[in-house]
């Protein structure tokens, strides 16, 4: 190990990791990775005498690292105490622990921290506490990047261990702490329910959600977020006290209604490369501030949020009334419409497509990578029939799909007395895009009063709706839906 070798890496952590890989391959014959990791549980445990001997060996190795300036004096003393406590019974344990610590210390280098602090100040994410932050950096008080939030103007840190165990005792307190970021987010009438999520639960996996209701600025808001997974066979609950990735989005609904330029963002805490699911941050950022942090990949990575103030609760309520007025919900009872409205209120809606999607048998959405590999085209035709409410009313629907024996599938059905059939190519489990144009051709031949239109999805999925020409033009002109040939704009 030469000084020049070390200088070429420009990082003690990288050099130590390379050294570890060499040692690991010598013993195992392969390099260390997630898939070829060393199972320390299989290493024979040491008795007291053996542990003392291994401690001496570890201390000798530690001293060699220090003599080569691969460890600071502080790091050396830290691991000296760790070794003496007897927590390492294998050299690889010690080496990996050293790599994590040195890597973290290099990442949290004071000069780097000060540069990032200046960036936060320049973006007005930190203003009044900037000098305190610089002092804290100089005194070595920042142990983790999440600590930056303690100096940001509009941010909080939540540690689940600071709260009681029962939801009735901690949930409202967590929401109150989050709302303290902005005076405008203050709320009353906090209520919650724990409900089973029947859409993803099965015999041995019971997923439960929190459904939170609160009143802010004279308006009632609702939000669903995950709570716990329960395994009946193990009689055990899994999960944390709150879904840090979802719970705060109820406040973004409030900010959208207030036409605020801010949104709340989740900031994860990391211990090494692993997420600490017990501690997390919430920070309020403008779109410009959030984009700056997301692009730089520095010390804080805020979640991506929707900044569309136009899609607020009032706009959603008005859109639903418009859908009713033009007959899109005529097939539903008042009870079904009210139930759908409740579901809409629970969700984070990025577009009005998301809103209308909740109402039964209006939009059919599916993945263009087919899940049904027995009779997918027949299934699609049946679904089209359902959202057309039998105006498009095919019968005798069948296909001979088999992606193991042929590269073609033939779809057959009847409309009235007329038979239709069409062959589509099989490309693994991807739908043939000619299916859509074929259905359009059939609908035009039959002179039906409506036709099928594709809606915007933003991914490989497809969303289909059945509309009259009048409905289509009204929805498009008034921007009540986003169609497949339109671009999604975060700002309107």
Tab-separated table of N, CA and C in Angstrom, residues 144 146-147 149-150 155-161 163 174-175 177-178 240-248 265-270 275-283:
chain	number	residue	atom	x	y	z
A	144	UNK	N	-25.974	13.436	10.214
A	144	UNK	CA	-26.693	12.822	9.095
A	144	UNK	C	-27.268	13.946	8.240
A	146	UNK	N	-30.086	14.467	7.097
A	146	UNK	CA	-31.425	14.885	7.527
A	146	UNK	C	-31.347	16.031	8.530
A	147	UNK	N	-30.195	16.166	9.214
A	147	UNK	CA	-30.029	17.217	10.214
A	147	UNK	C	-30.112	18.615	9.606
A	149	UNK	N	-32.459	19.719	7.979
A	149	UNK	CA	-33.840	20.185	8.105
A	149	UNK	C	-34.067	20.967	9.388
A	150	UNK	N	-33.229	20.737	10.386
A	150	UNK	CA	-33.368	21.482	11.643
A	150	UNK	C	-33.109	22.972	11.457
A	155	UNK	N	-39.604	23.181	7.646
A	155	UNK	CA	-39.322	21.732	7.678
A	155	UNK	C	-39.426	21.199	9.091
A	156	UNK	N	-39.715	19.917	9.177
A	156	UNK	CA	-39.740	19.217	10.465
A	156	UNK	C	-39.101	17.837	10.279
A	157	UNK	N	-38.660	17.249	11.371
A	157	UNK	CA	-38.161	15.876	11.378
A	157	UNK	C	-39.031	15.077	12.330
A	158	UNK	N	-39.467	13.915	11.878
A	158	UNK	CA	-40.275	13.034	12.726
A	158	UNK	C	-39.498	11.756	12.988
A	159	UNK	N	-39.344	11.450	14.250
A	159	UNK	CA	-38.752	10.184	14.690
A	159	UNK	C	-39.853	9.395	15.375
A	160	UNK	N	-40.215	8.262	14.796
A	160	UNK	CA	-41.318	7.476	15.345
A	160	UNK	C	-41.093	7.077	16.803
A	161	UNK	N	-39.845	6.947	17.193
A	161	UNK	CA	-39.553	6.539	18.567
A	161	UNK	C	-39.935	7.605	19.589
A	163	UNK	N	-42.813	8.960	19.730
A	163	UNK	CA	-44.268	8.944	19.871
A	163	UNK	C	-44.718	7.643	20.533
A	174	UNK	N	-48.648	13.488	15.132
A	174	UNK	CA	-47.792	13.544	13.951
A	174	UNK	C	-48.349	14.509	12.906
A	175	UNK	N	-49.665	14.485	12.724
A	175	UNK	CA	-50.280	15.400	11.769
A	175	UNK	C	-50.148	16.845	12.244
A	177	UNK	N	-47.773	18.081	14.120
A	177	UNK	CA	-46.382	18.488	13.924
A	177	UNK	C	-46.117	18.838	12.464
A	178	UNK	N	-46.675	18.055	11.553
A	178	UNK	CA	-46.511	18.323	10.125
A	178	UNK	C	-47.188	19.632	9.734
A	240	UNK	N	-44.433	0.251	10.045
A	240	UNK	CA	-44.140	1.334	10.966
A	240	UNK	C	-45.415	2.030	11.411
A	241	UNK	N	-45.260	3.102	12.170
A	241	UNK	CA	-46.422	3.768	12.739
A	241	UNK	C	-47.196	4.569	11.707
A	242	UNK	N	-46.513	4.979	10.643
A	242	UNK	CA	-47.157	5.836	9.649
A	242	UNK	C	-46.488	5.604	8.300
A	243	UNK	N	-47.233	5.824	7.235
A	243	UNK	CA	-46.680	5.719	5.884
A	243	UNK	C	-46.088	7.074	5.536
A	244	UNK	N	-44.787	7.215	5.714
A	244	UNK	CA	-44.138	8.505	5.524
A	244	UNK	C	-44.196	8.990	4.088
A	245	UNK	N	-44.510	8.102	3.139
A	245	UNK	CA	-44.540	8.481	1.734
A	245	UNK	C	-45.912	8.996	1.280
A	246	UNK	N	-46.931	8.847	2.135
A	246	UNK	CA	-48.283	9.181	1.700
A	246	UNK	C	-49.052	10.101	2.653
A	247	UNK	N	-48.847	9.971	3.957
A	247	UNK	CA	-49.758	10.594	4.920
A	247	UNK	C	-49.851	12.112	4.739
A	248	UNK	N	-48.743	12.759	4.394
A	248	UNK	CA	-48.676	14.227	4.360
A	248	UNK	C	-49.395	14.821	3.152
A	265	UNK	N	-42.917	17.913	0.937
A	265	UNK	CA	-42.135	16.834	0.332
A	265	UNK	C	-41.566	15.945	1.429
A	266	UNK	N	-41.546	14.662	1.161
A	266	UNK	CA	-40.884	13.719	2.069
A	266	UNK	C	-39.393	13.709	1.781
A	267	UNK	N	-38.587	13.642	2.839
A	267	UNK	CA	-37.144	13.466	2.719
A	267	UNK	C	-36.752	12.258	3.551
A	268	UNK	N	-36.203	11.256	2.907
A	268	UNK	CA	-35.825	10.024	3.605
A	268	UNK	C	-34.513	10.211	4.376
A	269	UNK	N	-34.382	9.432	5.442
A	269	UNK	CA	-33.135	9.352	6.188
A	269	UNK	C	-32.441	8.053	5.820
A	270	UNK	N	-31.137	8.135	5.633
A	270	UNK	CA	-30.353	6.947	5.287
A	270	UNK	C	-29.312	6.679	6.360
A	275	UNK	N	-32.418	2.761	3.981
A	275	UNK	CA	-33.385	3.757	4.439
A	275	UNK	C	-33.713	3.495	5.903
A	276	UNK	N	-33.720	4.556	6.685
A	276	UNK	CA	-34.173	4.479	8.073
A	276	UNK	C	-35.661	4.811	8.067
A	277	UNK	N	-36.499	3.794	8.209
A	277	UNK	CA	-37.943	3.993	8.114
A	277	UNK	C	-38.550	4.512	9.409
A	278	UNK	N	-37.733	4.744	10.410
A	278	UNK	CA	-38.225	5.291	11.675
A	278	UNK	C	-38.118	6.812	11.722
A	279	UNK	N	-37.180	7.365	10.970
A	279	UNK	CA	-36.929	8.801	11.003
A	279	UNK	C	-37.019	9.364	9.590
A	280	UNK	N	-37.754	10.445	9.424
A	280	UNK	CA	-37.889	11.063	8.108
A	280	UNK	C	-38.173	12.549	8.273
A	281	UNK	N	-38.021	13.275	7.192
A	281	UNK	CA	-38.285	14.703	7.204
A	281	UNK	C	-39.411	15.081	6.277
A	282	UNK	N	-40.060	16.194	6.589
A	282	UNK	CA	-41.049	16.807	5.701
A	282	UNK	C	-40.630	18.257	5.518
A	283	UNK	N	-40.519	18.700	4.266
A	283	UNK	CA	-40.090	20.061	3.976
A	283	UNK	C	-41.021	20.683	2.950
